[in-house]
Structures are given as C-alpha cells and as structure tokens.
Amino acid sequence: MAEAVVFDIERQLDSDHPYYLEGSYPYAGFSLGMIEEVTAVDEYTVKFILENPYAPFIKNLAMFATMIVSPEAVKEYGEDIFKNPVGTGAFKFVEWVRDDHITVEANEDYWDGRPYLDELIFTVIPNNQTRLLELEDGNIHLMEGLNPTDIKRVRANEELELLEAPGLNVGYIALHNEKKPFDNKQVRKAMNYAINKEEIAEYLMGGQATVAKGPLPPTIWSYDDSLEGYPYDPDEAKRLLAEAGYEDGFEFTLRTYSAPRSYNPVGARLATAVQQYLSQVGIKANIEQLEWGTYIEEGKAGKHTAAFFGWIADNGDPDNFLNVFFNSANRGSTNRAFYVNEKVDQLLEAAQQITDKAKREEIYQEVQQIIVDDAPFVFLNHMKMQIPIRKNVENYVLYPTNNKYFHKVWLAQ
C-alpha cells in the first residue's frame, strides 16, 4: 500500500527512476517538486520530507498528481498504462474507443460500497449543439459545454434541469512580457482598458460570467475585493498607448483555439469580440487559430505574442493560481505570460512557508495588487459552472474543481 505511493511519487520526480514519467505530467514540479524524500514507514503510513515548510502541500496531495496507480500495472504496461488503467475507484475500466467513448462498470469491492449505477459511458460529442440534442432526446443523461444562448432552452424543457454553481476558474489573455510591444507595462494596461469585459460577460457569455478584476476568482479565499481592475475605458487606453510611444497603435498576432472551454464556452468567438474592441483604439489583432494540442505546447514554449488561456482550480488554494501563473520559475510551463517580478516571487515563497491562514491571506492580497498593476494578463472573466442533466438523474453534485463523481448517483425510475 504505502510502497505503491512511494513508487508513484518517485516516478514523477526522479529522472533516474526506471519508470520515470518523462514529459507526461508537466505540473509535477509545482505540486510535488518540494518533496525531498518519500518513504514507506509501514504498510499504511507514508512519510514525506520537504525541502521547506510548504503550506499548500496537504491540498496538493488531493490533486490528480497523487492518484496512485498500481506499480505492477506500470511495470506490465509501461508507456501504455493509460490504455490499461488499474485503480481502486468506484468504477472499473471496461473499454476505450479513441474519440468515441469510454465505458466503466461498477466496482463490487469498492471500499465505500458498490456504486448505485451498474455502468457509466463517457461519450465524445464535439459539437455543443449536437450534444444538447442528444440530451434532449434522452440518449445521454448529462453534458458539459452548454452554449450561453441555449440556457433558456434548457430551462424551458420540463425533462431537463440546469445545475449551477460559482466557478473556481479564470479566463485570460496571456501577454508575452518579453516580446514587444507587451514588454511595456503601459501597453499591457492599455489592452486591459480597451476591452469591454462587462459587455462580453453580459452578451457573449449570456450573463453567466463575472468580470475578472485580477487573477483570482471571487469564490476563493484571499480574493481581494478592493481591487478595481480595469474597467472599459478606450480613452484611457489611447492615452496609455500614446505615452508608450504607440499613438498610432500597433499590429500583433492574437492566438486562439476553436473548441469551447469551461472558462470560455464560446471558443474562437471570444477572440473576434476582443479583436473588434482593440480595433477601436488603433490596435490591429490578427487572429491565428491552432489545434488544442499544438496550442498548449507552443504556449509553454512561448511562441505566442498574446494568447487566450484559462485555469480551473485544482485544490482550492490561492497558491494554485498565483504561484502557477506568476512565479518566474514556471516560465516555459504554466507562466504563459513569461512574467518576472522578483518581489512577487519572494512573496509567493513566503506565503508557501507560512501555515497561518490570515498571514497568508495578507501576503496574497499584496501579490494581487502588484500583479494587477503589472498587468501581465488581460483579465477577462470567471465563468459560472453549468451542467444540464435529465431530471431522472439523482444526487449528481457540482464540485468547484470541476471533478466528476458518480459513486452516489442513480437514475430514478
């Protein structure tokens, strides 16, 4: 038991481990990288020695990085372990047909009791409208990726219910701080003032988004409610551009993706809206759309000048936003703005080493003020969580981290 935990942690961190997960888990560094040593004390006890005190560590252990897989399965299947999942969850793997569906069945021996459902099928339906039609026809029981324009349609259907909850997420445009013209703070601020985020939230997002005033969603502890953010002010945007030497504006490439995301349910339409706002202050944004896999890899490599990204909380700790986005050590990984501020780095490290929540909150609020002033992002929005389901689906719960649990779900007759 404990040995399996040790095996799985070490193979993510030790490049000399015979089953090292090279390149397959890019976030192991900031979620587990503070571990100096991990050992099995006895069959059910694991001992972690950390390089430094690290307040978010316990929450990090609840993330997907520590979902332990069977060492024997890893040894048997090697790199193909993802095709042959072995675990101790409520459901057992049955079948995966790439780009079509995944089937799992009830685990009769699950430690917390057998699931109520006999079988679960996760079906791939790329188009939001097609997915909704399948839900309406009763061919599926719940779905993700609802278009804002279809909210009224769902609410009007007597066979459907719309589950809603505030989201622990943020959508943003990463401005590459090492590339012109976004190496200039005044230009980055102008970008924020030039975009009518209130209008985007109300009309493009169907009123289901909250305007972002900074990097943290208002639903997470340590959120600074005093932040003013960047209200829509095209005149101020023009003034800042002129101050920065761009009184005639500039031209740049704005990267986007096509498929909707939970923090951006309208996909590439968001880029078109932003493009129009920027044009009104003399900035010409040429939209470039990439396939998602390429988009992410090139985003890590910093090949963009400006690009849309977003984040959903992994563990509910502010460190999971602020350290991930803005620690200079994460450039080339999750710091997609390639942002560097030594004071921010120092404050983030200090907050990690303090267990007093009130003191951590004070530090994080100072960090937010610095980041908003530096404007490494265009802070866009926080989306509400919305899941349409059939009314015969009982006890499905929305989790802020967007995790899906079906152990206690059943279908009413």
Short mmCIF file of C-alpha atoms in Angstrom, two decimals:
data_model
loop_
_atom_site.label_atom_id
_atom_site.label_comp_id
_atom_site.label_asym_id
_atom_site.label_seq_id
_atom_site.Cartn_x
_atom_site.Cartn_y
_atom_site.Cartn_z
CA MET A 1 0.00 0.00 0.00
CA ALA A 2 2.46 2.64 1.21
CA GLU A 3 5.10 1.29 -1.18
CA ALA A 4 2.74 1.98 -4.08
CA VAL A 5 2.51 5.63 -3.03
CA VAL A 6 6.29 5.90 -2.83
CA PHE A 7 6.65 4.27 -6.26
CA ASP A 8 4.17 6.64 -7.90
CA ILE A 9 5.57 9.83 -6.34
CA GLU A 10 9.17 8.93 -7.13
CA ARG A 11 8.47 8.08 -10.76
CA GLN A 12 7.16 11.62 -11.25
CA LEU A 13 10.12 13.35 -9.65
CA ASP A 14 13.19 11.15 -10.12
CA SER A 15 14.52 11.23 -13.68
CA ASP A 16 16.63 8.16 -12.89
CA HIS A 17 13.58 6.11 -11.89
CA PRO A 18 13.16 3.15 -14.30
CA TYR A 19 9.52 4.15 -14.87
CA TYR A 20 10.01 7.93 -14.90
CA LEU A 21 7.08 9.84 -16.41
CA GLU A 22 9.20 11.94 -18.73
CA GLY A 23 7.22 14.81 -20.20
CA SER A 24 3.87 13.25 -19.39
CA TYR A 25 3.00 15.30 -16.32
CA PRO A 26 4.15 18.92 -16.64
CA TYR A 27 2.67 20.04 -13.31
CA ALA A 28 4.55 17.59 -11.08
CA GLY A 29 7.12 20.29 -10.42
CA PHE A 30 4.85 22.78 -8.67
CA SER A 31 2.57 20.24 -6.99
CA LEU A 32 5.17 17.71 -5.77
CA GLY A 33 8.55 19.29 -6.51
CA MET A 34 9.07 20.39 -2.89
CA ILE A 35 9.36 16.73 -1.81
CA GLU A 36 12.94 15.91 -0.79
CA GLU A 37 12.26 12.33 0.21
CA VAL A 38 9.28 9.97 0.42
CA THR A 39 9.44 6.68 2.33
CA ALA A 40 7.09 3.92 3.47
CA VAL A 41 7.09 3.76 7.29
CA ASP A 42 4.81 0.72 7.39
CA GLU A 43 2.11 -0.82 5.20
CA TYR A 44 -0.29 2.12 5.62
CA THR A 45 1.98 5.05 6.53
CA VAL A 46 3.95 7.27 4.16
CA LYS A 47 6.49 9.83 5.36
CA PHE A 48 7.25 12.94 3.31
CA ILE A 49 10.30 15.13 3.93
CA LEU A 50 10.01 18.54 2.26
CA GLU A 51 12.77 20.92 1.25
CA ASN A 52 10.98 23.75 3.08
CA PRO A 53 7.76 24.28 5.00
CA TYR A 54 5.01 24.24 2.37
CA ALA A 55 1.50 25.24 3.41
CA PRO A 56 -0.41 24.01 0.31
CA PHE A 57 1.17 20.54 0.47
CA ILE A 58 -1.77 18.69 2.05
CA LYS A 59 -4.10 20.15 -0.56
CA ASN A 60 -1.65 19.18 -3.30
CA LEU A 61 -1.91 15.58 -2.10
CA ALA A 62 -5.61 15.67 -3.01
CA MET A 63 -4.80 16.56 -6.63
CA PHE A 64 -4.68 14.20 -9.59
CA ALA A 65 -0.87 14.00 -9.35
CA THR A 66 -1.29 11.75 -6.33
CA MET A 67 -4.00 9.48 -7.73
CA ILE A 68 -1.90 6.38 -7.19
CA VAL A 69 -1.66 3.79 -9.94
CA SER A 70 -0.67 0.16 -9.50
CA PRO A 71 3.12 -0.35 -9.65
CA GLU A 72 2.57 -3.83 -11.07
CA ALA A 73 0.37 -2.40 -13.84
CA VAL A 74 3.00 0.25 -14.63
CA LYS A 75 5.66 -2.45 -14.87
CA GLU A 76 3.45 -4.62 -17.07
CA TYR A 77 2.13 -1.98 -19.48
CA GLY A 78 4.89 0.66 -19.42
CA GLU A 79 4.01 3.66 -21.58
CA ASP A 80 0.68 2.04 -22.45
CA ILE A 81 -0.56 2.20 -18.85
CA PHE A 82 -3.02 4.94 -19.86
CA LYS A 83 -4.71 2.40 -22.13
CA ASN A 84 -4.98 -0.13 -19.29
CA PRO A 85 -5.95 1.82 -16.16
CA VAL A 86 -5.81 -0.04 -12.86
CA GLY A 87 -7.00 1.55 -9.62
CA THR A 88 -9.24 1.29 -6.56
CA GLY A 89 -12.05 3.63 -7.60
CA ALA A 90 -15.79 3.17 -7.58
CA PHE A 91 -15.78 2.01 -11.21
CA LYS A 92 -13.64 -0.41 -13.19
CA PHE A 93 -12.33 0.20 -16.69
CA VAL A 94 -14.05 -1.78 -19.47
CA GLU A 95 -13.32 -0.16 -22.82
CA TRP A 96 -11.87 2.92 -24.51
CA VAL A 97 -12.55 3.68 -28.17
CA ARG A 98 -10.47 6.75 -29.01
CA ASP A 99 -12.52 9.83 -29.97
CA ASP A 100 -15.75 7.92 -29.34
CA HIS A 101 -16.37 6.65 -25.81
CA ILE A 102 -15.05 5.23 -22.54
CA THR A 103 -17.03 2.55 -20.67
CA VAL A 104 -16.61 1.69 -16.99
CA GLU A 105 -18.59 -0.66 -14.73
CA ALA A 106 -19.39 -0.79 -11.01
CA ASN A 107 -16.61 -1.97 -8.71
CA GLU A 108 -18.32 -4.54 -6.50
CA ASP A 109 -15.45 -4.37 -3.98
CA TYR A 110 -15.19 -0.58 -3.66
CA TRP A 111 -14.19 0.39 -0.11
CA ASP A 112 -17.13 2.78 0.32
CA GLY A 113 -19.75 0.40 -1.04
CA ARG A 114 -20.85 -0.59 -4.51
CA PRO A 115 -21.92 2.33 -6.77
CA TYR A 116 -25.63 2.61 -7.47
CA LEU A 117 -25.02 2.64 -11.22
CA ASP A 118 -24.04 -0.58 -12.99
CA GLU A 119 -22.29 1.12 -15.89
CA LEU A 120 -21.06 4.55 -16.99
CA ILE A 121 -20.37 5.58 -20.58
CA PHE A 122 -18.49 8.80 -21.36
CA THR A 123 -19.34 9.70 -24.94
CA VAL A 124 -17.35 12.10 -27.12
CA ILE A 125 -19.64 14.57 -28.94
CA PRO A 126 -17.52 17.52 -30.13
CA ASN A 127 -20.32 19.92 -31.04
CA ASN A 128 -22.24 21.66 -28.24
CA GLN A 129 -25.50 21.79 -30.19
CA THR A 130 -25.35 18.12 -31.14
CA ARG A 131 -24.60 17.23 -27.54
CA LEU A 132 -27.64 19.17 -26.34
CA LEU A 133 -29.86 17.44 -28.90
CA GLU A 134 -28.67 14.06 -27.61
CA LEU A 135 -29.52 15.16 -24.07
CA GLU A 136 -32.98 16.35 -25.10
CA ASP A 137 -33.64 13.05 -26.89
CA GLY A 138 -32.63 11.08 -23.79
CA ASN A 139 -29.63 9.42 -25.44
CA ILE A 140 -27.32 10.88 -22.78
CA HIS A 141 -28.10 11.90 -19.20
CA LEU A 142 -25.86 14.91 -18.62
CA MET A 143 -23.42 17.03 -20.60
CA GLU A 144 -20.74 19.68 -20.41
CA GLY A 145 -20.20 22.63 -22.72
CA LEU A 146 -23.55 24.41 -22.84
CA ASN A 147 -23.71 27.39 -25.19
CA PRO A 148 -24.86 30.53 -23.31
CA THR A 149 -27.53 31.01 -25.99
CA ASP A 150 -29.06 27.64 -25.04
CA ILE A 151 -29.59 28.35 -21.33
CA LYS A 152 -33.23 29.45 -21.77
CA ARG A 153 -33.87 26.41 -23.94
CA VAL A 154 -32.66 24.07 -21.19
CA ARG A 155 -34.66 25.85 -18.50
CA ALA A 156 -37.80 25.65 -20.63
CA ASN A 157 -37.50 21.87 -21.10
CA GLU A 158 -39.58 20.04 -18.47
CA GLU A 159 -37.36 16.95 -18.77
CA LEU A 160 -34.13 18.81 -18.05
CA GLU A 161 -32.58 20.60 -15.09
CA LEU A 162 -29.71 23.11 -15.11
CA LEU A 163 -27.26 22.65 -12.24
CA GLU A 164 -25.40 25.87 -11.46
CA ALA A 165 -22.66 26.98 -9.07
CA PRO A 166 -19.96 29.67 -8.91
CA GLY A 167 -16.79 28.56 -10.65
CA LEU A 168 -13.23 28.46 -9.33
CA ASN A 169 -11.78 29.49 -12.67
CA VAL A 170 -10.38 32.37 -14.67
CA GLY A 171 -10.15 33.17 -18.37
CA TYR A 172 -7.41 35.50 -19.56
CA ILE A 173 -5.17 36.63 -22.41
CA ALA A 174 -1.50 35.98 -21.69
CA LEU A 175 0.56 38.89 -22.98
CA HIS A 176 4.15 37.76 -23.56
CA ASN A 177 6.01 40.16 -21.28
CA GLU A 178 9.34 39.55 -23.00
CA LYS A 179 8.12 40.42 -26.50
CA LYS A 180 7.35 43.83 -27.98
CA PRO A 181 5.04 45.61 -27.53
CA PHE A 182 3.96 43.72 -24.40
CA ASP A 183 7.30 44.23 -22.67
CA ASN A 184 5.86 47.70 -21.95
CA LYS A 185 3.55 47.84 -18.90
CA GLN A 186 1.64 50.82 -20.28
CA VAL A 187 0.74 48.82 -23.39
CA ARG A 188 -0.44 45.91 -21.27
CA LYS A 189 -2.62 48.24 -19.22
CA ALA A 190 -4.00 49.77 -22.43
CA MET A 191 -5.01 46.31 -23.61
CA ASN A 192 -6.99 45.82 -20.41
CA TYR A 193 -8.76 49.17 -20.67
CA ALA A 194 -9.54 48.70 -24.39
CA ILE A 195 -11.70 45.58 -23.96
CA ASN A 196 -15.29 45.86 -22.73
CA LYS A 197 -15.27 42.86 -20.40
CA GLU A 198 -18.64 43.79 -18.90
CA GLU A 199 -20.26 43.62 -22.33
CA ILE A 200 -18.54 40.32 -23.12
CA ALA A 201 -19.77 38.82 -19.83
CA GLU A 202 -23.34 40.04 -20.33
CA TYR A 203 -23.93 39.39 -24.01
CA LEU A 204 -21.32 36.98 -25.39
CA MET A 205 -21.30 34.84 -22.23
CA GLY A 206 -25.06 35.17 -21.74
CA GLY A 207 -24.73 36.81 -18.32
CA GLN A 208 -23.11 33.67 -16.94
CA ALA A 209 -19.69 35.21 -16.32
CA THR A 210 -18.27 37.55 -13.69
CA VAL A 211 -15.80 40.16 -14.88
CA ALA A 212 -12.29 39.43 -13.65
CA LYS A 213 -10.63 42.27 -11.75
CA GLY A 214 -7.48 40.27 -11.20
CA PRO A 215 -6.07 36.74 -11.27
CA LEU A 216 -8.22 35.13 -8.54
CA PRO A 217 -11.92 34.26 -8.73
CA PRO A 218 -14.06 35.92 -6.02
CA THR A 219 -15.06 32.46 -4.74
CA ILE A 220 -11.58 31.61 -3.42
CA TRP A 221 -10.24 32.67 -0.02
CA SER A 222 -7.80 35.62 -0.04
CA TYR A 223 -9.57 37.24 -3.01
CA ASP A 224 -9.07 41.00 -2.68
CA ASP A 225 -12.45 42.64 -3.06
CA SER A 226 -10.84 46.10 -3.08
CA LEU A 227 -9.25 45.53 -6.49
CA GLU A 228 -10.53 47.99 -9.07
CA GLY A 229 -9.26 46.06 -12.04
CA TYR A 230 -9.53 47.65 -15.47
CA PRO A 231 -12.99 48.97 -16.37
CA TYR A 232 -13.73 49.67 -20.01
CA ASP A 233 -12.10 53.00 -20.87
CA PRO A 234 -10.97 53.33 -24.50
CA ASP A 235 -9.85 56.91 -23.97
CA GLU A 236 -7.51 55.82 -21.18
CA ALA A 237 -6.27 53.01 -23.43
CA LYS A 238 -5.41 55.55 -26.16
CA ARG A 239 -3.68 57.81 -23.64
CA LEU A 240 -1.53 54.95 -22.36
CA LEU A 241 -0.65 53.86 -25.89
CA ALA A 242 0.48 57.37 -26.75
CA GLU A 243 2.51 57.53 -23.54
CA ALA A 244 4.21 54.29 -24.51
CA GLY A 245 5.06 55.58 -27.98
CA TYR A 246 2.25 53.79 -29.82
CA GLU A 247 -0.05 56.73 -30.54
CA ASP A 248 -0.79 55.20 -33.96
CA GLY A 249 -1.46 51.79 -32.42
CA PHE A 250 0.29 48.58 -33.41
CA GLU A 251 -0.32 45.21 -35.04
CA PHE A 252 0.14 41.79 -33.46
CA THR A 253 -0.96 38.15 -33.71
CA LEU A 254 -3.63 37.01 -31.27
CA ARG A 255 -3.73 33.25 -30.85
CA THR A 256 -6.88 31.33 -30.02
CA TYR A 257 -8.40 27.84 -30.04
CA SER A 258 -11.64 26.74 -31.67
CA ALA A 259 -13.34 24.35 -29.23
CA PRO A 260 -15.17 25.83 -26.21
CA ARG A 261 -13.62 25.51 -22.77
CA SER A 262 -15.37 25.63 -19.40
CA TYR A 263 -13.90 29.09 -18.78
CA ASN A 264 -14.75 30.14 -22.35
CA PRO A 265 -17.91 28.47 -23.68
CA VAL A 266 -17.88 30.43 -26.96
CA GLY A 267 -14.45 29.34 -28.22
CA ALA A 268 -12.94 31.45 -31.01
CA ARG A 269 -15.86 33.90 -30.94
CA LEU A 270 -14.24 35.48 -27.90
CA ALA A 271 -11.17 36.33 -29.99
CA THR A 272 -13.36 38.01 -32.62
CA ALA A 273 -15.04 40.15 -29.96
CA VAL A 274 -11.67 41.17 -28.48
CA GLN A 275 -10.36 41.96 -31.96
CA GLN A 276 -13.23 44.40 -32.53
CA TYR A 277 -12.69 46.24 -29.25
CA LEU A 278 -8.96 46.59 -29.86
CA SER A 279 -9.54 47.99 -33.34
CA GLN A 280 -11.41 50.91 -31.79
CA VAL A 281 -8.22 52.13 -30.09
CA GLY A 282 -5.97 51.58 -33.11
CA ILE A 283 -4.69 48.09 -32.25
CA LYS A 284 -4.88 45.54 -35.07
CA ALA A 285 -5.11 41.95 -33.82
CA ASN A 286 -4.60 39.26 -36.45
CA ILE A 287 -6.33 36.11 -35.18
CA GLU A 288 -4.46 32.81 -35.52
CA GLN A 289 -6.34 29.64 -34.59
CA LEU A 290 -4.48 26.44 -33.66
CA GLU A 291 -5.38 22.87 -32.78
CA TRP A 292 -5.50 22.45 -28.99
CA GLY A 293 -2.51 20.13 -28.53
CA THR A 294 -0.24 22.34 -30.64
CA TYR A 295 -1.70 25.42 -28.96
CA ILE A 296 -0.74 24.26 -25.47
CA GLU A 297 2.75 23.05 -26.42
CA GLU A 298 3.58 26.29 -28.21
CA GLY A 299 2.10 28.26 -25.32
CA LYS A 300 4.51 26.57 -22.92
CA ALA A 301 7.36 27.31 -25.31
CA GLY A 302 6.36 30.97 -25.50
CA LYS A 303 5.85 31.02 -29.26
CA HIS A 304 2.86 33.34 -28.91
CA THR A 305 2.81 37.11 -28.61
CA ALA A 306 -0.63 37.05 -26.99
CA ALA A 307 -2.93 34.06 -26.50
CA PHE A 308 -6.14 33.05 -24.73
CA PHE A 309 -5.80 30.69 -21.79
CA GLY A 310 -7.68 29.78 -18.63
CA TRP A 311 -7.43 27.79 -15.43
CA ILE A 312 -9.70 25.74 -13.17
CA ALA A 313 -8.65 25.32 -9.54
CA ASP A 314 -7.01 22.00 -8.71
CA ASN A 315 -7.23 22.25 -4.93
CA GLY A 316 -8.92 25.49 -3.80
CA ASP A 317 -5.70 27.14 -2.56
CA PRO A 318 -4.69 30.59 -3.92
CA ASP A 319 -1.18 29.24 -4.45
CA ASN A 320 -2.68 27.05 -7.18
CA PHE A 321 -3.44 30.23 -9.15
CA LEU A 322 -0.83 32.78 -8.12
CA ASN A 323 2.23 30.53 -7.98
CA VAL A 324 1.20 28.65 -11.10
CA PHE A 325 0.72 31.78 -13.22
CA PHE A 326 3.21 34.28 -11.87
CA ASN A 327 6.21 32.54 -10.33
CA SER A 328 9.07 33.24 -12.72
CA ALA A 329 10.29 29.65 -12.18
CA ASN A 330 7.20 28.47 -14.09
CA ARG A 331 8.08 30.24 -17.34
CA GLY A 332 8.05 27.63 -20.06
CA SER A 333 5.36 25.71 -18.19
CA THR A 334 2.31 27.44 -16.69
CA ASN A 335 3.58 31.04 -16.59
CA ARG A 336 2.36 31.72 -20.12
CA ALA A 337 2.93 35.49 -19.83
CA PHE A 338 6.62 34.86 -19.11
CA TYR A 339 6.16 37.30 -16.26
CA VAL A 340 9.03 38.12 -13.92
CA ASN A 341 8.76 40.16 -10.73
CA GLU A 342 11.29 39.36 -8.02
CA LYS A 343 9.10 40.77 -5.25
CA VAL A 344 6.19 38.56 -6.36
CA ASP A 345 8.49 35.53 -6.34
CA GLN A 346 9.63 36.38 -2.81
CA LEU A 347 6.10 36.94 -1.52
CA LEU A 348 4.81 33.71 -3.06
CA GLU A 349 7.66 31.75 -1.48
CA ALA A 350 6.98 33.40 1.89
CA ALA A 351 3.28 32.53 1.70
CA GLN A 352 4.08 28.90 0.94
CA GLN A 353 6.12 28.63 4.14
CA ILE A 354 3.50 30.07 6.49
CA THR A 355 0.72 27.94 7.93
CA ASP A 356 -1.18 30.88 9.47
CA LYS A 357 -4.06 31.39 7.03
CA ALA A 358 -4.61 35.05 7.97
CA LYS A 359 -0.95 35.89 7.30
CA ARG A 360 -1.03 34.02 4.00
CA GLU A 361 -4.14 35.94 3.02
CA GLU A 362 -2.42 39.24 3.74
CA ILE A 363 0.50 38.28 1.50
CA TYR A 364 -1.74 37.06 -1.30
CA GLN A 365 -3.69 40.31 -1.29
CA GLU A 366 -0.44 42.25 -1.64
CA VAL A 367 0.55 39.95 -4.52
CA GLN A 368 -2.77 40.58 -6.27
CA GLN A 369 -2.28 44.34 -6.12
CA ILE A 370 1.20 44.08 -7.65
CA ILE A 371 0.05 41.73 -10.39
CA VAL A 372 -2.93 43.84 -11.36
CA ASP A 373 -0.66 46.89 -11.57
CA ASP A 374 1.84 44.99 -13.73
CA ALA A 375 -0.99 43.70 -15.98
CA PRO A 376 0.80 40.62 -17.37
CA PHE A 377 -2.63 39.37 -18.48
CA VAL A 378 -5.79 40.82 -19.88
CA PHE A 379 -8.00 39.65 -17.01
CA LEU A 380 -11.26 38.56 -18.66
CA ASN A 381 -13.81 36.58 -16.67
CA HIS A 382 -14.82 33.84 -14.25
CA MET A 383 -17.46 31.50 -15.66
CA LYS A 384 -20.32 30.04 -13.67
CA MET A 385 -20.41 26.23 -13.62
CA GLN A 386 -23.43 24.91 -15.55
CA ILE A 387 -24.34 21.29 -16.20
CA PRO A 388 -27.63 20.37 -17.91
CA ILE A 389 -28.95 16.98 -16.78
CA ARG A 390 -32.01 14.80 -17.28
CA LYS A 391 -34.39 15.15 -14.33
CA ASN A 392 -34.22 11.44 -13.59
CA VAL A 393 -30.54 11.79 -12.64
CA GLU A 394 -30.40 11.85 -8.85
CA ASN A 395 -27.70 13.12 -6.46
CA TYR A 396 -25.21 14.46 -9.01
CA VAL A 397 -23.19 17.20 -7.29
CA LEU A 398 -21.19 20.03 -8.87
CA TYR A 399 -17.69 20.36 -7.44
CA PRO A 400 -15.81 23.70 -7.68
CA THR A 401 -12.70 21.97 -9.02
CA ASN A 402 -14.80 20.50 -11.88
CA ASN A 403 -14.12 16.92 -10.74
CA LYS A 404 -16.80 14.36 -11.60
CA TYR A 405 -18.04 11.82 -9.04
CA PHE A 406 -20.70 9.22 -9.80
CA HIS A 407 -20.40 6.85 -6.85
CA LYS A 408 -23.64 8.02 -5.21
CA VAL A 409 -25.54 8.91 -8.40
CA TRP A 410 -28.57 6.92 -9.54
CA LEU A 411 -31.38 7.09 -12.10
CA ALA A 412 -34.95 7.46 -10.91
CA GLN A 413 -37.48 5.12 -12.49
#
